[in-house]
Amino acid sequence: MKILVPVKRVVDYNVKVRVKPDQTGVDLANVKMSMNPFCEIAVEEAIRLKEKGVAEEIVVVSIGPAQAQETIRTALAMGADRGILIQTDDAVEPLAVAKLLKAVVDEESPELVVLGKQAIDGDNNQTGQMLAALLDWPQGTFASDVEIADGKAKVTREIDGGLQTLSLTLPAVVTTDLRLNEPRYASLPNIMKAKRKPIDTKAPSDYGVDTAPRLTVVKVTEPPKREAGIKVESVAELVDKLKNEAGVI
Ligand code: AMP
């Protein structure tokens, strides 16, 4: 079985993002970029399926600027086999990403696509669902456990107040939640080995996909600053403040 894992290069989760003064977006100048954490979990899950003998090949694909090659290399160093970079400097919205991924699926014929449940930059949580719809494949989103057997994927999903288990007929789309696994760090020998693994570079036009944006960002603003707390003398005072100042009870 071949597994396709789309990985996105995003602002590192440790970075405190700053909004640009003109409110058009966040400042990306000199900011550390890394693989989206949910995509790392997707890569790890694919590698575990390969280690179990369920999968033979893991192909990672990233849509983004030339530097997204580093993100692909990280996945190759973790244990993926080869990469595809669909290079573009434009911001590509989830629908266009899903269309490009569909074209890659048509070419590569994987039996499983494992994506992150969301990218932590745009927080869209759309690409996996759109890809499943375009392919007309079953989908298991927010997976906290995945088992493959007899041409089916058993996917446990984290839903409000509990867990839901689905049985999907392969080929299928799965998106990863935080508790699915803990991604490994690449060892130095594997980082060296990854340098020799192949990465194909393509352009969106190679797949005939129009990536022109359909959405306009009106503005991006900082969250309101948190005000300092105060100490109250008694429960009565606390209740009074909650009622008359905060207006929450
Ligand atoms: P989103 O729908 O943007 O929150 O992203 C969900 C998932 O879709 C990510 O975790 C990736 O697996 C995949 N994805 C989104 N954008 C890209 C991209 N530019 N390149 C590769 N994969 C992507």
PDB file of C-alpha atoms and ligand atoms in Angstrom:
ATOM      1  CA  MET A   1       0.000   0.000   0.000  1.00  0.00           C
ATOM      2  CA  LYS A   2       1.154   3.503  -0.823  1.00  0.00           C
ATOM      3  CA  ILE A   3       0.409   6.371   1.578  1.00  0.00           C
ATOM      4  CA  LEU A   4       0.366  10.017   0.532  1.00  0.00           C
ATOM      5  CA  VAL A   5       1.041  12.586   3.255  1.00  0.00           C
ATOM      6  CA  PRO A   6       0.540  16.287   2.476  1.00  0.00           C
ATOM      7  CA  VAL A   7       2.748  18.444   4.714  1.00  0.00           C
ATOM      8  CA  LYS A   8       2.558  22.210   5.118  1.00  0.00           C
ATOM      9  CA  ARG A   9       5.315  24.638   6.049  1.00  0.00           C
ATOM     10  CA  VAL A  10       3.949  27.049   8.654  1.00  0.00           C
ATOM     11  CA  VAL A  11       5.185  29.509  11.300  1.00  0.00           C
ATOM     12  CA  ASP A  12       6.733  27.422  14.101  1.00  0.00           C
ATOM     13  CA  TYR A  13       4.248  26.834  16.919  1.00  0.00           C
ATOM     14  CA  ASN A  14       6.647  28.401  19.467  1.00  0.00           C
ATOM     15  CA  VAL A  15       6.750  31.727  17.643  1.00  0.00           C
ATOM     16  CA  LYS A  16       4.606  34.544  18.997  1.00  0.00           C
ATOM     17  CA  VAL A  17       3.244  35.953  15.765  1.00  0.00           C
ATOM     18  CA  ARG A  18       3.075  39.700  15.180  1.00  0.00           C
ATOM     19  CA  VAL A  19       0.409  41.338  13.072  1.00  0.00           C
ATOM     20  CA  LYS A  20       1.705  43.607  10.317  1.00  0.00           C
ATOM     21  CA  PRO A  21       1.031  47.321  10.978  1.00  0.00           C
ATOM     22  CA  ASP A  22      -1.210  47.519   7.877  1.00  0.00           C
ATOM     23  CA  GLN A  23      -3.353  44.608   9.254  1.00  0.00           C
ATOM     24  CA  THR A  24      -3.045  42.592   6.029  1.00  0.00           C
ATOM     25  CA  GLY A  25      -1.607  39.523   7.767  1.00  0.00           C
ATOM     26  CA  VAL A  26       1.142  38.364  10.121  1.00  0.00           C
ATOM     27  CA  ASP A  27       4.785  39.327   9.795  1.00  0.00           C
ATOM     28  CA  LEU A  28       6.766  36.441   8.299  1.00  0.00           C
ATOM     29  CA  ALA A  29      10.116  38.254   7.990  1.00  0.00           C
ATOM     30  CA  ASN A  30      12.877  36.359   9.861  1.00  0.00           C
ATOM     31  CA  VAL A  31      10.325  34.088  11.525  1.00  0.00           C
ATOM     32  CA  LYS A  32      11.172  30.433  12.196  1.00  0.00           C
ATOM     33  CA  MET A  33       9.124  28.127   9.970  1.00  0.00           C
ATOM     34  CA  SER A  34       8.531  24.407  10.601  1.00  0.00           C
ATOM     35  CA  MET A  35       6.336  21.529   9.563  1.00  0.00           C
ATOM     36  CA  ASN A  36       2.744  21.967  10.749  1.00  0.00           C
ATOM     37  CA  PRO A  37       2.497  19.868  13.966  1.00  0.00           C
ATOM     38  CA  PHE A  38      -0.570  17.930  12.748  1.00  0.00           C
ATOM     39  CA  CYS A  39       1.323  17.064   9.534  1.00  0.00           C
ATOM     40  CA  GLU A  40       4.204  15.704  11.666  1.00  0.00           C
ATOM     41  CA  ILE A  41       1.663  13.424  13.334  1.00  0.00           C
ATOM     42  CA  ALA A  42       0.443  12.348   9.865  1.00  0.00           C
ATOM     43  CA  VAL A  43       4.017  11.521   8.765  1.00  0.00           C
ATOM     44  CA  GLU A  44       4.616   9.591  11.994  1.00  0.00           C
ATOM     45  CA  GLU A  45       1.421   7.570  11.520  1.00  0.00           C
ATOM     46  CA  ALA A  46       2.391   6.680   7.947  1.00  0.00           C
ATOM     47  CA  ILE A  47       5.864   5.583   9.122  1.00  0.00           C
ATOM     48  CA  ARG A  48       4.330   3.411  11.860  1.00  0.00           C
ATOM     49  CA  LEU A  49       2.070   1.761   9.248  1.00  0.00           C
ATOM     50  CA  LYS A  50       5.160   1.105   7.136  1.00  0.00           C
ATOM     51  CA  GLU A  51       7.028  -0.305  10.131  1.00  0.00           C
ATOM     52  CA  LYS A  52       4.068  -2.629  10.808  1.00  0.00           C
ATOM     53  CA  GLY A  53       4.342  -3.897   7.224  1.00  0.00           C
ATOM     54  CA  VAL A  54       0.970  -2.384   6.250  1.00  0.00           C
ATOM     55  CA  ALA A  55       2.466   0.206   3.871  1.00  0.00           C
ATOM     56  CA  GLU A  56       5.337  -0.105   1.409  1.00  0.00           C
ATOM     57  CA  GLU A  57       5.864   3.481   0.318  1.00  0.00           C
ATOM     58  CA  ILE A  58       5.284   6.918   1.819  1.00  0.00           C
ATOM     59  CA  VAL A  59       5.155   9.902  -0.515  1.00  0.00           C
ATOM     60  CA  VAL A  60       5.059  13.397   1.003  1.00  0.00           C
ATOM     61  CA  VAL A  61       3.806  16.392  -0.914  1.00  0.00           C
ATOM     62  CA  SER A  62       4.008  20.073  -0.067  1.00  0.00           C
ATOM     63  CA  ILE A  63       2.549  23.066  -1.852  1.00  0.00           C
ATOM     64  CA  GLY A  64       4.493  26.211  -1.106  1.00  0.00           C
ATOM     65  CA  PRO A  65       7.657  28.217  -1.741  1.00  0.00           C
ATOM     66  CA  ALA A  66      11.071  26.702  -2.567  1.00  0.00           C
ATOM     67  CA  GLN A  67      11.814  26.536   1.193  1.00  0.00           C
ATOM     68  CA  ALA A  68       8.985  24.005   1.604  1.00  0.00           C
ATOM     69  CA  GLN A  69      11.627  21.592   0.351  1.00  0.00           C
ATOM     70  CA  GLU A  70      13.103  21.728   3.882  1.00  0.00           C
ATOM     71  CA  THR A  71       9.739  20.606   5.262  1.00  0.00           C
ATOM     72  CA  ILE A  72       9.733  17.689   2.815  1.00  0.00           C
ATOM     73  CA  ARG A  73      13.336  16.854   3.834  1.00  0.00           C
ATOM     74  CA  THR A  74      12.244  16.754   7.482  1.00  0.00           C
ATOM     75  CA  ALA A  75       9.562  14.197   6.580  1.00  0.00           C
ATOM     76  CA  LEU A  76      12.109  12.206   4.550  1.00  0.00           C
ATOM     77  CA  ALA A  77      14.495  12.250   7.521  1.00  0.00           C
ATOM     78  CA  MET A  78      11.714  10.942   9.763  1.00  0.00           C
ATOM     79  CA  GLY A  79      11.255   8.002   7.374  1.00  0.00           C
ATOM     80  CA  ALA A  80       9.172   8.948   4.310  1.00  0.00           C
ATOM     81  CA  ASP A  81      10.497   7.637   0.969  1.00  0.00           C
ATOM     82  CA  ARG A  82      10.180  10.468  -1.536  1.00  0.00           C
ATOM     83  CA  GLY A  83       8.751  13.919  -1.952  1.00  0.00           C
ATOM     84  CA  ILE A  84       6.877  16.137  -4.355  1.00  0.00           C
ATOM     85  CA  LEU A  85       7.155  19.919  -4.089  1.00  0.00           C
ATOM     86  CA  ILE A  86       4.481  21.865  -5.922  1.00  0.00           C
ATOM     87  CA  GLN A  87       6.282  25.158  -5.917  1.00  0.00           C
ATOM     88  CA  THR A  88       4.478  28.479  -5.713  1.00  0.00           C
ATOM     89  CA  ASP A  89       5.048  31.745  -3.877  1.00  0.00           C
ATOM     90  CA  ASP A  90       1.322  32.509  -3.845  1.00  0.00           C
ATOM     91  CA  ALA A  91      -0.885  31.854  -0.842  1.00  0.00           C
ATOM     92  CA  VAL A  92      -2.889  28.781  -1.846  1.00  0.00           C
ATOM     93  CA  GLU A  93      -6.345  28.379  -0.295  1.00  0.00           C
ATOM     94  CA  PRO A  94      -7.642  24.989   0.913  1.00  0.00           C
ATOM     95  CA  LEU A  95      -9.839  24.371  -2.168  1.00  0.00           C
ATOM     96  CA  ALA A  96      -6.900  24.864  -4.534  1.00  0.00           C
ATOM     97  CA  VAL A  97      -4.660  22.736  -2.263  1.00  0.00           C
ATOM     98  CA  ALA A  98      -7.320  20.005  -2.340  1.00  0.00           C
ATOM     99  CA  LYS A  99      -7.538  20.210  -6.164  1.00  0.00           C
ATOM    100  CA  LEU A 100      -3.751  19.908  -6.455  1.00  0.00           C
ATOM    101  CA  LEU A 101      -3.729  16.984  -4.021  1.00  0.00           C
ATOM    102  CA  LYS A 102      -6.491  15.295  -6.033  1.00  0.00           C
ATOM    103  CA  ALA A 103      -4.309  15.600  -9.142  1.00  0.00           C
ATOM    104  CA  VAL A 104      -1.382  14.035  -7.228  1.00  0.00           C
ATOM    105  CA  VAL A 105      -3.670  11.224  -6.009  1.00  0.00           C
ATOM    106  CA  ASP A 106      -4.814  10.594  -9.617  1.00  0.00           C
ATOM    107  CA  GLU A 107      -1.144  10.284 -10.643  1.00  0.00           C
ATOM    108  CA  GLU A 108       0.178   8.334  -7.640  1.00  0.00           C
ATOM    109  CA  SER A 109      -2.859   6.144  -6.780  1.00  0.00           C
ATOM    110  CA  PRO A 110      -2.243   5.891  -3.020  1.00  0.00           C
ATOM    111  CA  GLU A 111      -4.703   3.835  -0.992  1.00  0.00           C
ATOM    112  CA  LEU A 112      -4.546   6.181   1.954  1.00  0.00           C
ATOM    113  CA  VAL A 113      -4.035   9.929   2.264  1.00  0.00           C
ATOM    114  CA  VAL A 114      -3.160  11.107   5.780  1.00  0.00           C
ATOM    115  CA  LEU A 115      -3.356  14.857   6.358  1.00  0.00           C
ATOM    116  CA  GLY A 116      -3.223  17.021   9.460  1.00  0.00           C
ATOM    117  CA  LYS A 117      -6.652  17.991  10.779  1.00  0.00           C
ATOM    118  CA  GLN A 118      -5.652  21.625  10.409  1.00  0.00           C
ATOM    119  CA  ALA A 119      -2.744  23.879   9.613  1.00  0.00           C
ATOM    120  CA  ILE A 120      -1.918  26.106  12.590  1.00  0.00           C
ATOM    121  CA  ASP A 121      -1.394  29.195  10.424  1.00  0.00           C
ATOM    122  CA  GLY A 122      -4.830  29.612   8.835  1.00  0.00           C
ATOM    123  CA  ASP A 123      -6.651  27.189  11.208  1.00  0.00           C
ATOM    124  CA  ASN A 124      -8.812  26.281   8.216  1.00  0.00           C
ATOM    125  CA  ASN A 125      -9.543  22.608   8.953  1.00  0.00           C
ATOM    126  CA  GLN A 126     -10.862  22.191   5.390  1.00  0.00           C
ATOM    127  CA  THR A 127      -8.326  20.544   3.104  1.00  0.00           C
ATOM    128  CA  GLY A 128      -8.830  16.890   4.093  1.00  0.00           C
ATOM    129  CA  GLN A 129     -12.598  17.176   3.906  1.00  0.00           C
ATOM    130  CA  MET A 130     -12.474  18.944   0.516  1.00  0.00           C
ATOM    131  CA  LEU A 131     -10.022  16.371  -0.848  1.00  0.00           C
ATOM    132  CA  ALA A 132     -12.283  13.477   0.243  1.00  0.00           C
ATOM    133  CA  ALA A 133     -15.231  15.196  -1.444  1.00  0.00           C
ATOM    134  CA  LEU A 134     -13.319  15.815  -4.695  1.00  0.00           C
ATOM    135  CA  LEU A 135     -12.117  12.196  -4.766  1.00  0.00           C
ATOM    136  CA  ASP A 136     -15.482  10.863  -3.601  1.00  0.00           C
ATOM    137  CA  TRP A 137     -13.583   8.788  -1.012  1.00  0.00           C
ATOM    138  CA  PRO A 138     -14.645   8.052   2.558  1.00  0.00           C
ATOM    139  CA  GLN A 139     -13.054  10.239   5.242  1.00  0.00           C
ATOM    140  CA  GLY A 140     -12.160   9.811   8.905  1.00  0.00           C
ATOM    141  CA  THR A 141     -11.336  13.195  10.398  1.00  0.00           C
ATOM    142  CA  PHE A 142      -9.703  14.019  13.778  1.00  0.00           C
ATOM    143  CA  ALA A 143      -8.294  10.487  14.117  1.00  0.00           C
ATOM    144  CA  SER A 144      -6.918   9.435  17.502  1.00  0.00           C
ATOM    145  CA  ASP A 145      -6.362   5.831  16.381  1.00  0.00           C
ATOM    146  CA  VAL A 146      -5.979   4.197  12.949  1.00  0.00           C
ATOM    147  CA  GLU A 147      -5.900   0.481  12.184  1.00  0.00           C
ATOM    148  CA  ILE A 148      -5.676  -0.953   8.695  1.00  0.00           C
ATOM    149  CA  ALA A 149      -6.915  -4.479   7.972  1.00  0.00           C
ATOM    150  CA  ASP A 150      -8.764  -6.339   5.195  1.00  0.00           C
ATOM    151  CA  GLY A 151      -8.995  -3.364   2.851  1.00  0.00           C
ATOM    152  CA  LYS A 152     -10.513  -1.173   5.563  1.00  0.00           C
ATOM    153  CA  ALA A 153      -9.324   1.602   7.847  1.00  0.00           C
ATOM    154  CA  LYS A 154     -10.758   1.575  11.364  1.00  0.00           C
ATOM    155  CA  VAL A 155     -10.574   5.163  12.511  1.00  0.00           C
ATOM    156  CA  THR A 156     -11.325   6.315  16.054  1.00  0.00           C
ATOM    157  CA  ARG A 157     -12.362   9.964  16.077  1.00  0.00           C
ATOM    158  CA  GLU A 158     -12.347  12.478  18.871  1.00  0.00           C
ATOM    159  CA  ILE A 159     -15.777  14.062  18.943  1.00  0.00           C
ATOM    160  CA  ASP A 160     -17.487  16.271  21.531  1.00  0.00           C
ATOM    161  CA  GLY A 161     -17.922  14.243  24.693  1.00  0.00           C
ATOM    162  CA  GLY A 162     -16.523  10.942  23.465  1.00  0.00           C
ATOM    163  CA  LEU A 163     -15.028   8.762  20.757  1.00  0.00           C
ATOM    164  CA  GLN A 164     -16.557   7.515  17.527  1.00  0.00           C
ATOM    165  CA  THR A 165     -15.162   4.559  15.588  1.00  0.00           C
ATOM    166  CA  LEU A 166     -15.651   4.399  11.825  1.00  0.00           C
ATOM    167  CA  SER A 167     -14.838   1.661   9.347  1.00  0.00           C
ATOM    168  CA  LEU A 168     -13.758   3.160   6.016  1.00  0.00           C
ATOM    169  CA  THR A 169     -13.353   1.161   2.819  1.00  0.00           C
ATOM    170  CA  LEU A 170      -9.989   1.957   1.239  1.00  0.00           C
ATOM    171  CA  PRO A 171      -8.964   4.112  -0.539  1.00  0.00           C
ATOM    172  CA  ALA A 172      -9.720   6.726   2.100  1.00  0.00           C
ATOM    173  CA  VAL A 173      -8.737  10.086   3.561  1.00  0.00           C
ATOM    174  CA  VAL A 174      -7.750  10.374   7.233  1.00  0.00           C
ATOM    175  CA  THR A 175      -6.930  13.554   9.161  1.00  0.00           C
ATOM    176  CA  THR A 176      -4.900  13.435  12.360  1.00  0.00           C
ATOM    177  CA  ASP A 177      -5.733  14.745  15.826  1.00  0.00           C
ATOM    178  CA  LEU A 178      -3.166  15.614  18.490  1.00  0.00           C
ATOM    179  CA  ARG A 179      -3.421  12.374  20.465  1.00  0.00           C
ATOM    180  CA  LEU A 180      -2.877   9.968  17.521  1.00  0.00           C
ATOM    181  CA  ASN A 181       0.847   9.604  18.249  1.00  0.00           C
ATOM    182  CA  GLU A 182       4.003  11.428  19.295  1.00  0.00           C
ATOM    183  CA  PRO A 183       6.144  12.175  16.253  1.00  0.00           C
ATOM    184  CA  ARG A 184       9.760  10.994  16.384  1.00  0.00           C
ATOM    185  CA  TYR A 185      12.812  13.202  16.007  1.00  0.00           C
ATOM    186  CA  ALA A 186      14.933  12.442  12.968  1.00  0.00           C
ATOM    187  CA  SER A 187      18.317  10.934  13.884  1.00  0.00           C
ATOM    188  CA  LEU A 188      21.483  12.433  12.401  1.00  0.00           C
ATOM    189  CA  PRO A 189      22.172   9.398  10.156  1.00  0.00           C
ATOM    190  CA  ASN A 190      18.597   9.602   8.863  1.00  0.00           C
ATOM    191  CA  ILE A 191      18.976  13.343   8.201  1.00  0.00           C
ATOM    192  CA  MET A 192      22.069  12.524   6.120  1.00  0.00           C
ATOM    193  CA  LYS A 193      20.245   9.683   4.319  1.00  0.00           C
ATOM    194  CA  ALA A 194      17.281  11.965   3.559  1.00  0.00           C
ATOM    195  CA  LYS A 195      19.561  14.224   1.498  1.00  0.00           C
ATOM    196  CA  ARG A 196      19.738  11.477  -1.104  1.00  0.00           C
ATOM    197  CA  LYS A 197      16.017  10.745  -1.228  1.00  0.00           C
ATOM    198  CA  PRO A 198      14.306  12.098  -4.369  1.00  0.00           C
ATOM    199  CA  ILE A 199      12.133  15.230  -4.450  1.00  0.00           C
ATOM    200  CA  ASP A 200      10.238  16.044  -7.651  1.00  0.00           C
ATOM    201  CA  THR A 201       9.576  19.728  -8.226  1.00  0.00           C
ATOM    202  CA  LYS A 202       6.391  20.718 -10.044  1.00  0.00           C
ATOM    203  CA  ALA A 203       4.269  23.820 -10.588  1.00  0.00           C
ATOM    204  CA  PRO A 204       0.515  24.175 -10.023  1.00  0.00           C
ATOM    205  CA  SER A 205       0.143  24.669 -13.795  1.00  0.00           C
ATOM    206  CA  ASP A 206       1.595  21.150 -14.373  1.00  0.00           C
ATOM    207  CA  TYR A 207      -1.641  19.874 -12.847  1.00  0.00           C
ATOM    208  CA  GLY A 208      -3.855  22.401 -14.636  1.00  0.00           C
ATOM    209  CA  VAL A 209      -5.087  23.852 -11.338  1.00  0.00           C
ATOM    210  CA  ASP A 210      -5.929  27.533 -11.008  1.00  0.00           C
ATOM    211  CA  THR A 211      -4.711  28.655  -7.580  1.00  0.00           C
ATOM    212  CA  ALA A 212      -6.050  32.224  -7.786  1.00  0.00           C
ATOM    213  CA  PRO A 213      -7.551  33.181  -4.397  1.00  0.00           C
ATOM    214  CA  ARG A 214     -11.326  33.228  -3.997  1.00  0.00           C
ATOM    215  CA  LEU A 215     -11.332  34.871  -0.593  1.00  0.00           C
ATOM    216  CA  THR A 216     -10.295  38.351   0.470  1.00  0.00           C
ATOM    217  CA  VAL A 217      -8.837  38.909   3.927  1.00  0.00           C
ATOM    218  CA  VAL A 218     -10.523  42.045   5.223  1.00  0.00           C
ATOM    219  CA  LYS A 219      -8.144  42.544   8.156  1.00  0.00           C
ATOM    220  CA  VAL A 220      -6.041  40.717  10.711  1.00  0.00           C
ATOM    221  CA  THR A 221      -5.866  42.098  14.251  1.00  0.00           C
ATOM    222  CA  GLU A 222      -4.126  41.201  17.523  1.00  0.00           C
ATOM    223  CA  PRO A 223      -6.294  39.618  20.217  1.00  0.00           C
ATOM    224  CA  PRO A 224      -7.253  42.135  22.947  1.00  0.00           C
ATOM    225  CA  LYS A 225      -4.591  42.519  25.628  1.00  0.00           C
ATOM    226  CA  ARG A 226      -5.371  40.660  28.884  1.00  0.00           C
ATOM    227  CA  GLU A 227      -5.858  42.993  31.775  1.00  0.00           C
ATOM    228  CA  ALA A 228      -4.204  42.344  35.135  1.00  0.00           C
ATOM    229  CA  GLY A 229      -6.334  40.480  37.693  1.00  0.00           C
ATOM    230  CA  ILE A 230      -7.373  41.786  41.130  1.00  0.00           C
ATOM    231  CA  LYS A 231      -7.728  40.161  44.547  1.00  0.00           C
ATOM    232  CA  VAL A 232     -11.128  40.273  46.220  1.00  0.00           C
ATOM    233  CA  GLU A 233     -11.656  40.222  50.005  1.00  0.00           C
ATOM    234  CA  SER A 234     -14.698  37.965  50.163  1.00  0.00           C
ATOM    235  CA  VAL A 235     -17.003  35.665  48.206  1.00  0.00           C
ATOM    236  CA  ALA A 236     -19.695  38.321  48.441  1.00  0.00           C
ATOM    237  CA  GLU A 237     -17.395  40.834  46.736  1.00  0.00           C
ATOM    238  CA  LEU A 238     -16.507  38.264  44.039  1.00  0.00           C
ATOM    239  CA  VAL A 239     -20.189  37.584  43.336  1.00  0.00           C
ATOM    240  CA  ASP A 240     -20.910  41.312  43.265  1.00  0.00           C
ATOM    241  CA  LYS A 241     -18.102  41.936  40.742  1.00  0.00           C
ATOM    242  CA  LEU A 242     -19.138  39.015  38.560  1.00  0.00           C
ATOM    243  CA  LYS A 243     -22.717  40.322  38.569  1.00  0.00           C
ATOM    244  CA  ASN A 244     -22.234  44.053  38.303  1.00  0.00           C
ATOM    245  CA  GLU A 245     -18.815  44.551  36.644  1.00  0.00           C
ATOM    246  CA  ALA A 246     -18.182  41.498  34.469  1.00  0.00           C
ATOM    247  CA  GLY A 247     -21.890  40.882  33.865  1.00  0.00           C
ATOM    248  CA  VAL A 248     -21.325  37.132  33.589  1.00  0.00           C
ATOM    249  CA  ILE A 249     -23.836  35.925  36.226  1.00  0.00           C
TER     250      ILE A 249
HETATM  251  P1  AMP B   1      -6.035  23.277   6.542  1.00  0.00           P
HETATM  252  O1  AMP B   1      -7.286  22.783   5.880  1.00  0.00           O
HETATM  253  O2  AMP B   1      -5.406  24.439   5.822  1.00  0.00           O
HETATM  254  O3  AMP B   1      -6.241  23.569   8.023  1.00  0.00           O
HETATM  255  O4  AMP B   1      -4.922  22.110   6.445  1.00  0.00           O
HETATM  256  C1  AMP B   1      -5.194  20.775   6.819  1.00  0.00           C
HETATM  257  C2  AMP B   1      -4.125  19.852   6.292  1.00  0.00           C
HETATM  258  O5  AMP B   1      -4.109  19.909   4.856  1.00  0.00           O
HETATM  259  C3  AMP B   1      -2.677  20.149   6.699  1.00  0.00           C
HETATM  260  O6  AMP B   1      -2.350  19.606   7.966  1.00  0.00           O
HETATM  261  C4  AMP B   1      -1.905  19.459   5.563  1.00  0.00           C
HETATM  262  O7  AMP B   1      -1.856  18.056   5.782  1.00  0.00           O
HETATM  263  C5  AMP B   1      -2.793  19.744   4.353  1.00  0.00           C
HETATM  264  N1  AMP B   1      -2.357  20.997   3.681  1.00  0.00           N
HETATM  265  C6  AMP B   1      -2.916  22.226   3.789  1.00  0.00           C
HETATM  266  N2  AMP B   1      -2.214  23.118   3.052  1.00  0.00           N
HETATM  267  C7  AMP B   1      -1.183  22.444   2.490  1.00  0.00           C
HETATM  268  C8  AMP B   1      -0.094  22.787   1.632  1.00  0.00           C
HETATM  269  N3  AMP B   1       0.087  24.059   1.191  1.00  0.00           N
HETATM  270  N4  AMP B   1       0.776  21.811   1.252  1.00  0.00           N
HETATM  271  C9  AMP B   1       0.608  20.547   1.681  1.00  0.00           C
HETATM  272  N5  AMP B   1      -0.391  20.154   2.495  1.00  0.00           N
HETATM  273  C10 AMP B   1      -1.281  21.091   2.886  1.00  0.00           C
END
